Amino acid sequence: MDHHHQQQHHYDGGENDYRQQEDDWDRDLLLDPAWEKQQRKTFTAWCNSHLRKAGTQIENIEEDFRDGLKLMLLLEVISGERLAKPERGKMRVHKISNVNKALNFIASKGVKLVSIGAEEIVDGNAKMTLGMIWTIILRFAIQDISVEETSAKEGLLLWCQRKTAPYKNVNIQNFHISWKDGLGFCALIHRHRPELIDYGKLRKDDPMTNLNTAFDVAEKYLDIPKMLDAEDIVGTARPDEKAIMTYVSSFYHAFSGAQKVSQGTPSNLLEWIRRTIPWLENRVPENTMQAMQQKLEDFRDYRRLHKPPKVQEKCQLEINFNTLQTKLRLSNRPAFMPSEGKMVSDISNAWGSLEGAEKGYEEWLLNEIRRLERLDHLAEKFRQKAAIHEEEMLQQKDYETASLSDIKALLKKHEAFESDLAAHQDRVEQIAAIAQELKSNISSYYDSPSVNARCQQICDQWDSLGVLTQKRSEALQRTEKLLETIDQLYLEFAKRAAPFNNWMEGAMEDLQDTFIVHTIEEIQGLSTAHEQFKATLPEADKERQAILGIHNEIAKIVQTYHVNMAGTNPYTTINPQEINAKWDKVRQLVPQRDQALIEEHARQQNNERLRRQFANQANVIGPWIQTKMEEIGRISIEMHGTLEDQLTHLRQYEKSIVNYKPKIDQLEGDHQLIQEALIFDNKHTNYTMEHIRVGWEQLLTTIARTINEIENQVLTRDAKGISQEQMNEFRASFNHFDRDHSGTLGTEEFKACLISLGFDIGNDAQGEAEFARIMSIVDPNRLGVITFQAFIDFMSRETADTDTADQVMASFKVLAGDKNYILADELRRELPADQAEYCIARMTPYTGPDAIPGALDYMSFSTALYGESDL
């Protein structure tokens, strides 16, 4: 508790300053943007000047302290103390925890943190973050400044005034406008390091040059980072006080450190060394092991507890001395000389003596303890090793159940034991010497008589150990040879069993494999392969017996030499039972495969018989149908005899076709058998049942249609009174132009036929129109083909129309009397009105020499009438 009060009391003086500062801070919470920019820049540089010692830095002051990690690191660097372990999580709760650890540490240094909370820092509140950093700067860089009874801010101001007093154009009254012209910074540097600045050349009216000179020199030669830009100071009416104070405090620490003389004194350390050396030089031995071990314990306490702080003290003294000399040298001031007998070299020499005494003392202690230990340690250790461990071990029969690798390990162990035993030969001889030594040294050793008795016993045991060792060595070697033989046999078994096992598994798979064949050749191929496989079975059986022979050899060795086999064959999982089981399975599958192949062969022979049976008939029926088709076509075209003769002929054909139907039905029956046998191909014929069916149906259709056509021709002939000669003539014309013998005429074939018959259907418009009219009669459905029936109908009508035209012309002649013309009135009188107008429209005016008005040329009607049958 006292310590805590002291700490609070120690900082009481500072707390008033802090409260004052915090009041300022609250007023500044709405910072002037220019001041905020200056503080941000200065505080960032100040933090980085410390963080770089830990190999890191910050870029953005309110962002980079948010997780608390760099904040804790900064406090560790500037205080030289360790903080609590930080949280490494990324959650807000971890960040708040880290910032709180930092704030608690600041508070532990006697600082009251008013209105600065961890949440604001974690949220990146710029004002709060700058406020917190200012608090840290105040406590660690400014609070401990002390000059002539003043401290902190006032102390720093007084130091600046004292240092710049000789410079007439510098007047430091505050930490803002007094520094605007830059001469204050330059004066501080020139006062301590005159060689760095040519002060005489600086002008009060050139602040930019002055400030840049000071900041650049400080950065380059004094290791003070640039905390502000000249523009920041010149460009504001009143530079930020906190920024300037922070910057100036760095100059204070750079220069004043050289004037601080180290608090550590060499006197205390030298006194402790002089006190300790005699204790380490005392070499009087104790009589008992316990007393000597107490001495060793005291020495270890000295090494562990009393010496380390003194090592630290010596190290700190040397560091303080070196730092002091460096700073004095940098300030061009004379070196510091300690008083006589307290030089660094004096401390080093005294320390060297201490280390020498310490080393000698430790060696002496250990040697004494070893001497006492050796007397019963040797006897005790050897007694245990010989009687308990080794004799028991040598009588073990552990090799009887060991594997080969275990045996090899036991042999190695035994070899090691034998070499250990050889080394013990000397030790056994030494025991006699030790026993002798104990006799003459009885005062310092308490157990001499029992050691003598033990010595005799050990010598006796030594001989029996030798015998047991030899026996065990022979047993191990014999077992190793047997196990190596078995191991070789195991390996050979594995090497031959693996491929044989694969062969059997492959054979079983092949023998059970389902096969799909379509021909006798394919089934014969399978049968041949199966016979070849069966031929290899005797050789395979020999290999099986050889493999089993290896296994029997192993069993024989085990039985003969009583080897206790540990485990199974390490090289394979295949065993003789498995080999025999698979072999039996192969033997069982072979006859099953024989039977399956025989059955399939019979099936394929039957299929072949069905194919031939079908092919033999189809190869006759197909050509027969084709021949009949051609003959029917010829009957209808060639016009042998009358139409009645042709009909008689065709009906005979029809009868013979109907009588052929049973052959088609029989073929259908054979086709069904083929389908049921799942036969899909037949190399013996090109005809399929589908071909035959289509051909048969075409034949039936063609005969029926041809008979029908001839019957129609008979009807047409009789109705129109066409003679057989005319009919033959029409047929001859039709056939002549039926170039492709299709039994029909195409459009162009028909046109050529008409032209040959004297029809006027030239290539002019009138001819085209006439042909179109005729096509509408013969091909009303516009199929582009003209049948013989349509052709006969048209030609018989045309013949009839020609007769009608002659009769009409004769009637006109009667009406005209002896005139060469006819009058329109005469026509209207003699004919119905519509017919009269029809005729008048088709006659041209008469132009003969005897013409009168209204005369018509009735001869011109002949052309108009040709082909018209409506009259």
Short mmCIF file of N, CA and C in Angstrom, two decimals, residues 286-378:
data_model
loop_
_atom_site.label_atom_id
_atom_site.label_comp_id
_atom_site.label_asym_id
_atom_site.label_seq_id
_atom_site.Cartn_x
_atom_site.Cartn_y
_atom_site.Cartn_z
N GLU A 286 34.05 -31.15 3.31
CA GLU A 286 33.20 -31.66 4.40
C GLU A 286 33.35 -33.19 4.41
N ASN A 287 33.03 -33.81 5.58
CA ASN A 287 33.23 -35.24 5.74
C ASN A 287 32.11 -36.09 5.13
N THR A 288 30.87 -35.54 5.13
CA THR A 288 29.74 -36.35 4.65
C THR A 288 29.25 -35.83 3.30
N MET A 289 28.59 -36.73 2.59
CA MET A 289 28.01 -36.38 1.29
C MET A 289 26.97 -35.28 1.47
N GLN A 290 26.19 -35.39 2.56
CA GLN A 290 25.10 -34.42 2.79
C GLN A 290 25.65 -33.01 2.93
N ALA A 291 26.74 -32.88 3.70
CA ALA A 291 27.32 -31.55 3.92
C ALA A 291 27.87 -30.98 2.61
N MET A 292 28.50 -31.86 1.82
CA MET A 292 29.06 -31.39 0.54
C MET A 292 27.91 -30.95 -0.42
N GLN A 293 26.82 -31.70 -0.34
CA GLN A 293 25.69 -31.34 -1.23
C GLN A 293 25.06 -30.02 -0.79
N GLN A 294 25.09 -29.72 0.52
CA GLN A 294 24.58 -28.42 1.00
C GLN A 294 25.42 -27.29 0.43
N LYS A 295 26.77 -27.52 0.43
CA LYS A 295 27.68 -26.52 -0.15
C LYS A 295 27.31 -26.26 -1.63
N LEU A 296 27.05 -27.37 -2.35
CA LEU A 296 26.69 -27.26 -3.78
C LEU A 296 25.38 -26.48 -3.94
N GLU A 297 24.43 -26.74 -3.01
CA GLU A 297 23.13 -26.05 -3.05
C GLU A 297 23.32 -24.55 -2.84
N ASP A 298 24.18 -24.19 -1.85
CA ASP A 298 24.47 -22.76 -1.59
C ASP A 298 25.06 -22.11 -2.84
N PHE A 299 25.98 -22.82 -3.47
CA PHE A 299 26.63 -22.28 -4.68
C PHE A 299 25.60 -22.06 -5.79
N ARG A 300 24.65 -23.03 -5.92
CA ARG A 300 23.62 -22.89 -6.98
C ARG A 300 22.69 -21.72 -6.69
N ASP A 301 22.39 -21.48 -5.41
CA ASP A 301 21.59 -20.29 -5.04
C ASP A 301 22.31 -19.02 -5.46
N TYR A 302 23.61 -18.99 -5.20
CA TYR A 302 24.43 -17.82 -5.59
C TYR A 302 24.31 -17.59 -7.10
N ARG A 303 24.45 -18.69 -7.87
CA ARG A 303 24.40 -18.57 -9.33
C ARG A 303 23.02 -18.13 -9.82
N ARG A 304 22.00 -18.68 -9.12
CA ARG A 304 20.63 -18.48 -9.61
C ARG A 304 20.03 -17.17 -9.09
N LEU A 305 20.34 -16.79 -7.82
CA LEU A 305 19.62 -15.66 -7.19
C LEU A 305 20.49 -14.42 -6.99
N HIS A 306 21.74 -14.62 -6.51
CA HIS A 306 22.52 -13.44 -6.09
C HIS A 306 23.32 -12.83 -7.22
N LYS A 307 23.79 -13.66 -8.15
CA LYS A 307 24.67 -13.13 -9.20
C LYS A 307 23.92 -12.39 -10.33
N PRO A 308 22.75 -12.92 -10.84
CA PRO A 308 22.12 -12.26 -11.99
C PRO A 308 21.87 -10.75 -11.84
N PRO A 309 21.36 -10.26 -10.66
CA PRO A 309 21.16 -8.80 -10.54
C PRO A 309 22.48 -8.03 -10.69
N LYS A 310 23.57 -8.64 -10.20
CA LYS A 310 24.88 -7.97 -10.28
C LYS A 310 25.37 -7.93 -11.74
N VAL A 311 25.05 -9.00 -12.51
CA VAL A 311 25.41 -9.00 -13.94
C VAL A 311 24.68 -7.84 -14.63
N GLN A 312 23.39 -7.67 -14.26
CA GLN A 312 22.56 -6.60 -14.83
C GLN A 312 23.15 -5.24 -14.47
N GLU A 313 23.53 -5.14 -13.20
CA GLU A 313 24.09 -3.87 -12.69
C GLU A 313 25.37 -3.52 -13.43
N LYS A 314 26.24 -4.50 -13.62
CA LYS A 314 27.51 -4.28 -14.33
C LYS A 314 27.23 -3.83 -15.77
N CYS A 315 26.28 -4.52 -16.40
CA CYS A 315 25.94 -4.22 -17.80
C CYS A 315 25.40 -2.79 -17.92
N GLN A 316 24.52 -2.41 -16.97
CA GLN A 316 23.90 -1.07 -17.00
C GLN A 316 24.96 0.00 -16.80
N LEU A 317 25.90 -0.29 -15.89
CA LEU A 317 26.99 0.68 -15.65
C LEU A 317 27.76 0.94 -16.94
N GLU A 318 28.07 -0.15 -17.65
CA GLU A 318 28.84 -0.01 -18.90
C GLU A 318 28.03 0.76 -19.96
N ILE A 319 26.72 0.44 -20.05
CA ILE A 319 25.86 1.13 -21.04
C ILE A 319 25.79 2.63 -20.72
N ASN A 320 25.54 2.93 -19.40
CA ASN A 320 25.43 4.35 -18.99
C ASN A 320 26.72 5.10 -19.30
N PHE A 321 27.84 4.45 -19.02
CA PHE A 321 29.15 5.09 -19.23
C PHE A 321 29.36 5.36 -20.73
N ASN A 322 29.05 4.34 -21.55
CA ASN A 322 29.25 4.50 -23.01
C ASN A 322 28.32 5.56 -23.59
N THR A 323 27.05 5.56 -23.15
CA THR A 323 26.08 6.55 -23.64
C THR A 323 26.54 7.96 -23.27
N LEU A 324 26.98 8.10 -22.02
CA LEU A 324 27.44 9.41 -21.53
C LEU A 324 28.61 9.91 -22.36
N GLN A 325 29.58 9.02 -22.61
CA GLN A 325 30.76 9.44 -23.38
C GLN A 325 30.36 9.85 -24.80
N THR A 326 29.42 9.09 -25.40
CA THR A 326 28.97 9.40 -26.78
C THR A 326 28.32 10.77 -26.83
N LYS A 327 27.41 11.02 -25.87
CA LYS A 327 26.68 12.28 -25.89
C LYS A 327 27.62 13.46 -25.63
N LEU A 328 28.61 13.25 -24.74
CA LEU A 328 29.58 14.33 -24.48
C LEU A 328 30.41 14.60 -25.73
N ARG A 329 30.77 13.49 -26.42
CA ARG A 329 31.58 13.66 -27.64
C ARG A 329 30.78 14.39 -28.72
N LEU A 330 29.51 14.04 -28.86
CA LEU A 330 28.66 14.68 -29.88
C LEU A 330 28.47 16.17 -29.57
N SER A 331 28.53 16.51 -28.29
CA SER A 331 28.34 17.92 -27.89
C SER A 331 29.68 18.68 -27.86
N ASN A 332 30.73 18.02 -28.34
CA ASN A 332 32.08 18.64 -28.31
C ASN A 332 32.49 19.03 -26.88
N ARG A 333 32.16 18.16 -25.94
CA ARG A 333 32.54 18.44 -24.54
C ARG A 333 33.52 17.38 -24.07
N PRO A 334 34.35 17.67 -23.06
CA PRO A 334 35.39 16.71 -22.61
C PRO A 334 34.78 15.42 -22.05
N ALA A 335 35.51 14.31 -22.20
CA ALA A 335 35.05 12.99 -21.72
C ALA A 335 34.95 12.97 -20.21
N PHE A 336 34.04 12.06 -19.73
CA PHE A 336 33.83 11.89 -18.28
C PHE A 336 34.89 10.92 -17.74
N MET A 337 35.59 11.33 -16.62
CA MET A 337 36.62 10.45 -16.03
C MET A 337 36.19 10.05 -14.62
N PRO A 338 35.89 8.73 -14.38
CA PRO A 338 35.54 8.30 -13.01
C PRO A 338 36.76 8.42 -12.09
N SER A 339 36.48 8.37 -10.76
CA SER A 339 37.58 8.51 -9.78
C SER A 339 38.42 7.23 -9.78
N GLU A 340 39.59 7.34 -9.25
CA GLU A 340 40.58 6.26 -9.22
C GLU A 340 39.98 4.99 -8.60
N GLY A 341 40.23 3.84 -9.24
CA GLY A 341 39.76 2.55 -8.70
C GLY A 341 38.31 2.25 -9.07
N LYS A 342 37.63 3.19 -9.76
CA LYS A 342 36.23 2.96 -10.16
C LYS A 342 36.08 3.05 -11.67
N MET A 343 37.18 2.84 -12.36
CA MET A 343 37.14 2.86 -13.83
C MET A 343 36.39 1.60 -14.34
N VAL A 344 35.98 1.67 -15.58
CA VAL A 344 35.32 0.50 -16.19
C VAL A 344 36.28 -0.69 -16.17
N SER A 345 37.54 -0.40 -16.42
CA SER A 345 38.54 -1.49 -16.43
C SER A 345 38.69 -2.12 -15.05
N ASP A 346 38.58 -1.31 -13.97
CA ASP A 346 38.68 -1.85 -12.60
C ASP A 346 37.53 -2.84 -12.36
N ILE A 347 36.33 -2.43 -12.80
CA ILE A 347 35.16 -3.30 -12.60
C ILE A 347 35.36 -4.60 -13.39
N SER A 348 35.84 -4.46 -14.65
CA SER A 348 36.05 -5.65 -15.49
C SER A 348 37.06 -6.60 -14.87
N ASN A 349 38.16 -6.05 -14.34
CA ASN A 349 39.21 -6.90 -13.74
C ASN A 349 38.67 -7.64 -12.52
N ALA A 350 37.94 -6.89 -11.66
CA ALA A 350 37.39 -7.50 -10.43
C ALA A 350 36.41 -8.61 -10.82
N TRP A 351 35.59 -8.33 -11.85
CA TRP A 351 34.59 -9.33 -12.30
C TRP A 351 35.28 -10.59 -12.82
N GLY A 352 36.42 -10.38 -13.55
CA GLY A 352 37.20 -11.52 -14.07
C GLY A 352 37.69 -12.40 -12.93
N SER A 353 38.16 -11.78 -11.86
CA SER A 353 38.65 -12.55 -10.69
C SER A 353 37.50 -13.36 -10.10
N LEU A 354 36.33 -12.71 -10.00
CA LEU A 354 35.15 -13.37 -9.43
C LEU A 354 34.81 -14.63 -10.26
N GLU A 355 34.80 -14.46 -11.58
CA GLU A 355 34.45 -15.59 -12.47
C GLU A 355 35.46 -16.72 -12.32
N GLY A 356 36.78 -16.35 -12.21
CA GLY A 356 37.84 -17.36 -12.04
C GLY A 356 37.64 -18.16 -10.77
N ALA A 357 37.37 -17.45 -9.66
CA ALA A 357 37.18 -18.11 -8.36
C ALA A 357 35.97 -19.04 -8.43
N GLU A 358 34.91 -18.51 -9.09
CA GLU A 358 33.65 -19.25 -9.20
C GLU A 358 33.88 -20.57 -9.95
N LYS A 359 34.62 -20.50 -11.09
CA LYS A 359 34.86 -21.69 -11.91
C LYS A 359 35.65 -22.73 -11.10
N GLY A 360 36.72 -22.31 -10.45
CA GLY A 360 37.54 -23.23 -9.64
C GLY A 360 36.74 -23.87 -8.53
N TYR A 361 35.84 -23.04 -7.89
CA TYR A 361 35.04 -23.54 -6.77
C TYR A 361 34.09 -24.64 -7.23
N GLU A 362 33.44 -24.39 -8.37
CA GLU A 362 32.47 -25.37 -8.87
C GLU A 362 33.17 -26.69 -9.21
N GLU A 363 34.35 -26.59 -9.84
CA GLU A 363 35.10 -27.81 -10.21
C GLU A 363 35.49 -28.60 -8.96
N TRP A 364 35.96 -27.89 -7.94
CA TRP A 364 36.39 -28.54 -6.68
C TRP A 364 35.21 -29.26 -6.03
N LEU A 365 34.07 -28.54 -5.95
CA LEU A 365 32.86 -29.12 -5.32
C LEU A 365 32.46 -30.41 -6.04
N LEU A 366 32.39 -30.35 -7.36
CA LEU A 366 31.93 -31.50 -8.14
C LEU A 366 32.90 -32.66 -8.01
N ASN A 367 34.19 -32.38 -8.02
CA ASN A 367 35.20 -33.45 -7.87
C ASN A 367 35.07 -34.16 -6.52
N GLU A 368 34.88 -33.35 -5.46
CA GLU A 368 34.74 -33.93 -4.11
C GLU A 368 33.51 -34.84 -4.05
N ILE A 369 32.40 -34.29 -4.59
CA ILE A 369 31.14 -35.06 -4.55
C ILE A 369 31.29 -36.33 -5.39
N ARG A 370 31.97 -36.20 -6.55
CA ARG A 370 32.18 -37.38 -7.41
C ARG A 370 33.01 -38.43 -6.67
N ARG A 371 34.05 -38.00 -5.93
CA ARG A 371 34.91 -38.95 -5.22
C ARG A 371 34.10 -39.74 -4.20
N LEU A 372 33.24 -39.01 -3.45
CA LEU A 372 32.42 -39.68 -2.44
C LEU A 372 31.40 -40.60 -3.12
N GLU A 373 30.81 -40.07 -4.19
CA GLU A 373 29.80 -40.87 -4.90
C GLU A 373 30.40 -42.15 -5.46
N ARG A 374 31.61 -42.02 -6.05
CA ARG A 374 32.20 -43.13 -6.79
C ARG A 374 32.33 -44.38 -5.92
N LEU A 375 32.64 -44.15 -4.64
CA LEU A 375 32.93 -45.27 -3.77
C LEU A 375 31.74 -46.24 -3.67
N ASP A 376 30.52 -45.70 -3.39
CA ASP A 376 29.41 -46.66 -3.33
C ASP A 376 28.63 -46.72 -4.64
N HIS A 377 28.80 -45.68 -5.48
CA HIS A 377 28.05 -45.68 -6.74
C HIS A 377 28.50 -46.83 -7.65
N LEU A 378 29.82 -46.99 -7.76
CA LEU A 378 30.35 -48.07 -8.60
C LEU A 378 29.88 -49.41 -8.08
#
